[in-house]
PDB file of C-alpha atoms in Angstrom:
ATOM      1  CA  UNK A   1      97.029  95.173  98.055  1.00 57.00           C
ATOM      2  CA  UNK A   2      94.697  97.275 100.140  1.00 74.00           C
ATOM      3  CA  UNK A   3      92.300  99.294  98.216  1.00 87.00           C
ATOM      4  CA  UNK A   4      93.396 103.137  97.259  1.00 93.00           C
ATOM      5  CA  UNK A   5      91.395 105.862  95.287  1.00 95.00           C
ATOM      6  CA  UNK A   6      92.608 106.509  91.528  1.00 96.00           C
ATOM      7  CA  UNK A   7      91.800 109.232  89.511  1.00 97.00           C
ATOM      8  CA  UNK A   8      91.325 108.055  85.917  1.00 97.00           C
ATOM      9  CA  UNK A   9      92.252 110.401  83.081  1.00 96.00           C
ATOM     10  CA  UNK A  10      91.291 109.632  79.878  1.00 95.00           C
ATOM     11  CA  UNK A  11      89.200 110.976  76.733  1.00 93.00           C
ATOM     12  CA  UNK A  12      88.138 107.470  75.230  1.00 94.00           C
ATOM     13  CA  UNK A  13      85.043 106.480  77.315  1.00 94.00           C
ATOM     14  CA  UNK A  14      85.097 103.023  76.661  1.00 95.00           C
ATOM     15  CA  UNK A  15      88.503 102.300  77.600  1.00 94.00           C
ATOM     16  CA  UNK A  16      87.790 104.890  80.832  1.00 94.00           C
ATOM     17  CA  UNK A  17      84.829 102.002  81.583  1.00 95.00           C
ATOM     18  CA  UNK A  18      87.313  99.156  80.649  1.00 95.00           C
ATOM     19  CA  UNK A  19      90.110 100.160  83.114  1.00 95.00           C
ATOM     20  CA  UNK A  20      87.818 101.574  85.784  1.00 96.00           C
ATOM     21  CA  UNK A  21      85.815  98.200  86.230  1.00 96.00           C
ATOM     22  CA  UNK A  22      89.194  96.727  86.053  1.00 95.00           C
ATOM     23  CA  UNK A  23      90.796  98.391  88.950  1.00 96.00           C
ATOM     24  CA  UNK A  24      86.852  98.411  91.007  1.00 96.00           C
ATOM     25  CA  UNK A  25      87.451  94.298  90.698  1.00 95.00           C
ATOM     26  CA  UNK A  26      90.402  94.737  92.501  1.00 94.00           C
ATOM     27  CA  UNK A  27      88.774  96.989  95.791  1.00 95.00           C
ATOM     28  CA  UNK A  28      89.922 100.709  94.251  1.00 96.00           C
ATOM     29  CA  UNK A  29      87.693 103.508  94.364  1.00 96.00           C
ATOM     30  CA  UNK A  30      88.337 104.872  91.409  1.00 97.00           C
ATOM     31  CA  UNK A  31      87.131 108.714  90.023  1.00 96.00           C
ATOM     32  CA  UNK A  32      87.249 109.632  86.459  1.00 97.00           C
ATOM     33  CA  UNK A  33      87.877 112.410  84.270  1.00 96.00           C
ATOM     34  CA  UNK A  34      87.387 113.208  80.729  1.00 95.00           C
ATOM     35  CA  UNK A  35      89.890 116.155  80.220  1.00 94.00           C
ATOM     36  CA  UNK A  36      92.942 117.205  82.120  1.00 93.00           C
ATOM     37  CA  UNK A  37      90.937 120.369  83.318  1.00 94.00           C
ATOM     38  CA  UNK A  38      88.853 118.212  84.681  1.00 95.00           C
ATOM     39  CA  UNK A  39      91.494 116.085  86.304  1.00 95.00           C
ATOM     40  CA  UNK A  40      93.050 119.171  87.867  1.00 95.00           C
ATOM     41  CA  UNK A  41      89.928 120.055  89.503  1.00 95.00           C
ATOM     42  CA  UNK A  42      88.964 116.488  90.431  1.00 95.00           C
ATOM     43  CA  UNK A  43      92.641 116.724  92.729  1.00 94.00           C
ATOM     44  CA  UNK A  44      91.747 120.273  94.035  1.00 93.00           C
ATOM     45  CA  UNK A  45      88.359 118.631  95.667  1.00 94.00           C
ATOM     46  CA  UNK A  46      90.074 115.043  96.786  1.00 93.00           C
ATOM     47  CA  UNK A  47      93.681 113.662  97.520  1.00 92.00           C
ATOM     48  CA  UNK A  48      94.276 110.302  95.406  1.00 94.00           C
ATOM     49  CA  UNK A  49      96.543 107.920  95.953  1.00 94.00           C
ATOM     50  CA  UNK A  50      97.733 107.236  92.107  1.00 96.00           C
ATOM     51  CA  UNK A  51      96.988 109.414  89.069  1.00 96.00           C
ATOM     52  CA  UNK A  52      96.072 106.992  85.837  1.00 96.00           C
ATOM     53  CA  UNK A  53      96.256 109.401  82.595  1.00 95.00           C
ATOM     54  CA  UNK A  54      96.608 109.227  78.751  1.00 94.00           C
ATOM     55  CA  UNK A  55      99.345 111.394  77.460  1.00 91.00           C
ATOM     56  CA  UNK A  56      97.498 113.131  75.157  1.00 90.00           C
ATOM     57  CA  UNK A  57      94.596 114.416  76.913  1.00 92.00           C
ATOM     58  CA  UNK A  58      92.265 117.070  75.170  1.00 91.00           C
ATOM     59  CA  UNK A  59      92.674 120.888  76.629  1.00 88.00           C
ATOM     60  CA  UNK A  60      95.416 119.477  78.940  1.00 90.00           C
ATOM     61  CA  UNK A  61      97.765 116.869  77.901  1.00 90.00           C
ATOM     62  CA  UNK A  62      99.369 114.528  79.683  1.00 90.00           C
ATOM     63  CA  UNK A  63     102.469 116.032  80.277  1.00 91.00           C
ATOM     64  CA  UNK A  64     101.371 119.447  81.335  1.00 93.00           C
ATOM     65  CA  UNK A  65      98.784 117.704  83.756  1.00 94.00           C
ATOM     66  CA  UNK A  66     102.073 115.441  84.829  1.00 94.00           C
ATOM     67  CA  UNK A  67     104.045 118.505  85.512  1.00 92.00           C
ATOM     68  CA  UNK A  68     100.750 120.163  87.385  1.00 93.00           C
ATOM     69  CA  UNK A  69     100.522 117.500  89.691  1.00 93.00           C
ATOM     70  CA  UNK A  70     104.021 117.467  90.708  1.00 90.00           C
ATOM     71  CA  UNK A  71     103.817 121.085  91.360  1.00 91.00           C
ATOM     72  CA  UNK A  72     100.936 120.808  93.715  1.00 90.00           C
ATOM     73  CA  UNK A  73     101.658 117.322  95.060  1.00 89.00           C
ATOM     74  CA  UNK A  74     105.696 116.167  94.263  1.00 87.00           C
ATOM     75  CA  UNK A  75     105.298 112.598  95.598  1.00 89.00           C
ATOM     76  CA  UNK A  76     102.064 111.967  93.655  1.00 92.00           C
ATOM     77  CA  UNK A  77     102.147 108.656  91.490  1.00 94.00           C
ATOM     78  CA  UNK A  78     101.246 108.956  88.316  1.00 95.00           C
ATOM     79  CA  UNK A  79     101.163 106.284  85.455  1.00 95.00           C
ATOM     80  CA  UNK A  80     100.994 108.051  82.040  1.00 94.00           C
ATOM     81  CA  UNK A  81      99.261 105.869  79.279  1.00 93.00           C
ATOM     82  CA  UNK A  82      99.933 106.386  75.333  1.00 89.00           C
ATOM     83  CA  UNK A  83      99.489 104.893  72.393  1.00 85.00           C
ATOM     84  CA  UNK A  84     102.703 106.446  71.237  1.00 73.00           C
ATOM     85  CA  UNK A  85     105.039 103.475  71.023  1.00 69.00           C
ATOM     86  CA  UNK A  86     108.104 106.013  70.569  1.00 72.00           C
ATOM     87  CA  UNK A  87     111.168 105.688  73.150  1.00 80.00           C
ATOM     88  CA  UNK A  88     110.614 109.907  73.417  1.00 81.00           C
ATOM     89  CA  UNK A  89     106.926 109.573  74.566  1.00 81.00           C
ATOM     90  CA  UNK A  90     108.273 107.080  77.337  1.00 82.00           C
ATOM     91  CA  UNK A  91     111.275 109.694  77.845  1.00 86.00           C
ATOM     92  CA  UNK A  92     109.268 112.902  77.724  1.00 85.00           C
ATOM     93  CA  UNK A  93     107.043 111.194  80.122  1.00 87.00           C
ATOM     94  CA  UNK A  94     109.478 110.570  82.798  1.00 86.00           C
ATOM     95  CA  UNK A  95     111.290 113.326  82.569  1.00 86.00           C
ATOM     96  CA  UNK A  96     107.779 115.381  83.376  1.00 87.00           C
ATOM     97  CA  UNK A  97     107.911 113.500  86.082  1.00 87.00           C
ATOM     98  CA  UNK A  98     105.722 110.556  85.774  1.00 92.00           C
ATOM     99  CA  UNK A  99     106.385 107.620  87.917  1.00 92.00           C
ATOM    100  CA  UNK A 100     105.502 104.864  85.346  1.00 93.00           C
ATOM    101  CA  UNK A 101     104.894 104.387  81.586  1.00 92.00           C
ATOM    102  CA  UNK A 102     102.409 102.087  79.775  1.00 91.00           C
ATOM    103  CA  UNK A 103     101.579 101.498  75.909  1.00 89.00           C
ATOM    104  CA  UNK A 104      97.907 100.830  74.438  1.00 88.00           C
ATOM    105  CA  UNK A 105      96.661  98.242  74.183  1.00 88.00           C
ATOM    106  CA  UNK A 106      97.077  97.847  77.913  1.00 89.00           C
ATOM    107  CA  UNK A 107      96.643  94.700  78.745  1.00 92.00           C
ATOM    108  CA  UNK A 108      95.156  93.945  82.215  1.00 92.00           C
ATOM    109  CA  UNK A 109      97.728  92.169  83.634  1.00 93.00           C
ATOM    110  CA  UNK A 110     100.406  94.733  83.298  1.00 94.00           C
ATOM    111  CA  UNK A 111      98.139  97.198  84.231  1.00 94.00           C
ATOM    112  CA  UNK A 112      97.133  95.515  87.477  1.00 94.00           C
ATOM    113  CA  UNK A 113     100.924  94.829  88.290  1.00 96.00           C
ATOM    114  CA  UNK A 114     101.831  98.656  87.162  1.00 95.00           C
ATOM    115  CA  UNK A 115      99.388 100.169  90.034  1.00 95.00           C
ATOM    116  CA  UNK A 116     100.032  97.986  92.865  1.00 95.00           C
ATOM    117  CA  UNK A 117     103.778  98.544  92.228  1.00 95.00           C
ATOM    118  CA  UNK A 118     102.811 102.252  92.312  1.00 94.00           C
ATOM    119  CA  UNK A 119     100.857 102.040  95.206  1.00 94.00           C
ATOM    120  CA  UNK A 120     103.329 100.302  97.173  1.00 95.00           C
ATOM    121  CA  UNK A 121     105.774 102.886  96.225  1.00 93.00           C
ATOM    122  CA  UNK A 122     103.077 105.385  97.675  1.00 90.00           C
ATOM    123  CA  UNK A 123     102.478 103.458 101.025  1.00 91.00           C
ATOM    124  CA  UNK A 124     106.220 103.313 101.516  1.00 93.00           C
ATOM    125  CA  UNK A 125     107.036 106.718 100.907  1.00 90.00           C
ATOM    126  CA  UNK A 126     103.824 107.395 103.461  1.00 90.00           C
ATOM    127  CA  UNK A 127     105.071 104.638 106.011  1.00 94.00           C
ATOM    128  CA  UNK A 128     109.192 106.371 105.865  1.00 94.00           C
ATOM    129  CA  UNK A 129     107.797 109.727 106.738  1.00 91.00           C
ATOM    130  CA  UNK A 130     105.545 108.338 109.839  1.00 95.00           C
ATOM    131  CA  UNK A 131     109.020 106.529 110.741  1.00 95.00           C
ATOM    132  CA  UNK A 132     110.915 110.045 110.197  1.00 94.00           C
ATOM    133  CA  UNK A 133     108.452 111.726 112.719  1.00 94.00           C
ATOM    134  CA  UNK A 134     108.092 109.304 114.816  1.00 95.00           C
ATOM    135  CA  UNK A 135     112.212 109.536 115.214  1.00 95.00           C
ATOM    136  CA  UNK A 136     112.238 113.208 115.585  1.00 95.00           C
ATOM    137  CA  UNK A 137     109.549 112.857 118.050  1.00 95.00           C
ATOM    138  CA  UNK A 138     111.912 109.873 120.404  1.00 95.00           C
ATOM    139  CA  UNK A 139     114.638 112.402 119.697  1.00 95.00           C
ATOM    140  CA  UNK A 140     112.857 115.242 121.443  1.00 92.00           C
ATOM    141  CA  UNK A 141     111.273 113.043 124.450  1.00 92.00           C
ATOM    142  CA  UNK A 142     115.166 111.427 124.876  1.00 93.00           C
ATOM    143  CA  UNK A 143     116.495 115.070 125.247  1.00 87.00           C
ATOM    144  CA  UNK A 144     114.077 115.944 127.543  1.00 84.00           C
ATOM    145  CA  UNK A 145     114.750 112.923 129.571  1.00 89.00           C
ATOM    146  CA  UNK A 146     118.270 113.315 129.786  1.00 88.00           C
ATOM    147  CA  UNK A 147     117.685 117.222 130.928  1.00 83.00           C
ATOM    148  CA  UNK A 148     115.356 115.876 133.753  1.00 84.00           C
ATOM    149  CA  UNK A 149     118.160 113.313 134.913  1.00 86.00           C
ATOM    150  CA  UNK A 150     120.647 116.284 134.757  1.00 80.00           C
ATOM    151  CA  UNK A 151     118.499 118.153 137.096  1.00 80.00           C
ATOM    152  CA  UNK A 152     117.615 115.038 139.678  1.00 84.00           C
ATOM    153  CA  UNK A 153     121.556 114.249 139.605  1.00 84.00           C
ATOM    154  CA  UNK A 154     122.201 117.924 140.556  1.00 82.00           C
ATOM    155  CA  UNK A 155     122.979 118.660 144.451  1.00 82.00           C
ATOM    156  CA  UNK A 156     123.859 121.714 143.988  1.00 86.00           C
ATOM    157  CA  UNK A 157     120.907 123.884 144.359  1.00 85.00           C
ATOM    158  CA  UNK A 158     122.783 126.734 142.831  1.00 87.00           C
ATOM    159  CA  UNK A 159     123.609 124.806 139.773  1.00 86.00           C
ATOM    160  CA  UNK A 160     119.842 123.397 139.918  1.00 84.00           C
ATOM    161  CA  UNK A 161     118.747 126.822 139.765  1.00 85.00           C
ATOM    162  CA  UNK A 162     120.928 127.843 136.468  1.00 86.00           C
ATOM    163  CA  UNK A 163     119.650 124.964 134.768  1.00 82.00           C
ATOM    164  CA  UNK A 164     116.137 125.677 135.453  1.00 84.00           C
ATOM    165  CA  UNK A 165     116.300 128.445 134.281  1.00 85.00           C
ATOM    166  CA  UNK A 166     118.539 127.853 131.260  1.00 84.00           C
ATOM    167  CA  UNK A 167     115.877 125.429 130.654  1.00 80.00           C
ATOM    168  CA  UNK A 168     112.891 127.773 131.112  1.00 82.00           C
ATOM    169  CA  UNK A 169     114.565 130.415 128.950  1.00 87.00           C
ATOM    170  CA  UNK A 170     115.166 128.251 125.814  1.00 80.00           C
ATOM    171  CA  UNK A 171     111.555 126.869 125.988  1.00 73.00           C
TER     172      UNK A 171
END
């Protein structure tokens, strides 16, 4: 896995230390944030490429800072953390639109494997809309192609002259 930035959200500084050295073994930058206030502004100054955040977050929890991302930035990945073991948590979580759910104690592994699935989801989503534009982009340069061999295939110079300028008009 190539190495991303990650924004870490969480109010307990040691596990903040535990999970950031974690993912800096692996090759992420990774940025971190006490609050969601701070989180918010952390994603106003820099794009990352995965959100990491406990669900309940002092001044803004993890939901509200879930549902704030998605309104700024809908294909954002975010993993919400909790120590909620509840099947609502993981629900309410979701359905704020979170992309992934994980229980403390988080245990490295899983969290590793969590994150690059994430971040593959990410680079996939980026690499389909390069694809998309690129397409759009052959679409345009085949039309324009196929006008210029209607033009050279054109003895008329009458006719020539109407296309031209049908051309000309809806450029």
């Amino acid at each position: 896995m190539q190495s991303a930035s990650i924004l870490l959200a969480h109010d307990d500084r040691d596990f903040r230390e535990r999970i950031a050295a974690t993912l800096r073994q692996r090759g992420h930058e990774v940025a971190v944030a006490e609050d969601g206030d701070e989180a918010l502004r952390r994603l106003d100054s820099k794009p990352f490429d995965l959100v990491l955040a406990d669900l309940a977050l002092p001044r803004l929890d993890g939901l509200h800072l879930v549902s704030e991302v998605r309104r700024r930035a809908a294909e954002q990945e975010v993993i919400l953390v909790s120590r909620e073991c509840g099947i609502e948590a993981a629900v309410s979580a979701l359905r704020a639109g979170a992309s992934d759910f994980l229980l403390k104690p988080v245990e490295e592994g899983e969290l590793v494997e969590r994150v690059n699935r994430s971040l593959e989801r990410a680079a996939l989503r980026k690499e389909r809309a390069q694809l998309l534009s690129e397409n759009l982009e052959f679409v345009r340069d085949q039309a324009l192609y196929q006008r210029c061999l209607s033009m050279l295939s054109t003895l008329d110079l009458e006719r020539l002259q109407e296309i031209c300028l049908a051309d000309l008009c809806s450029v």
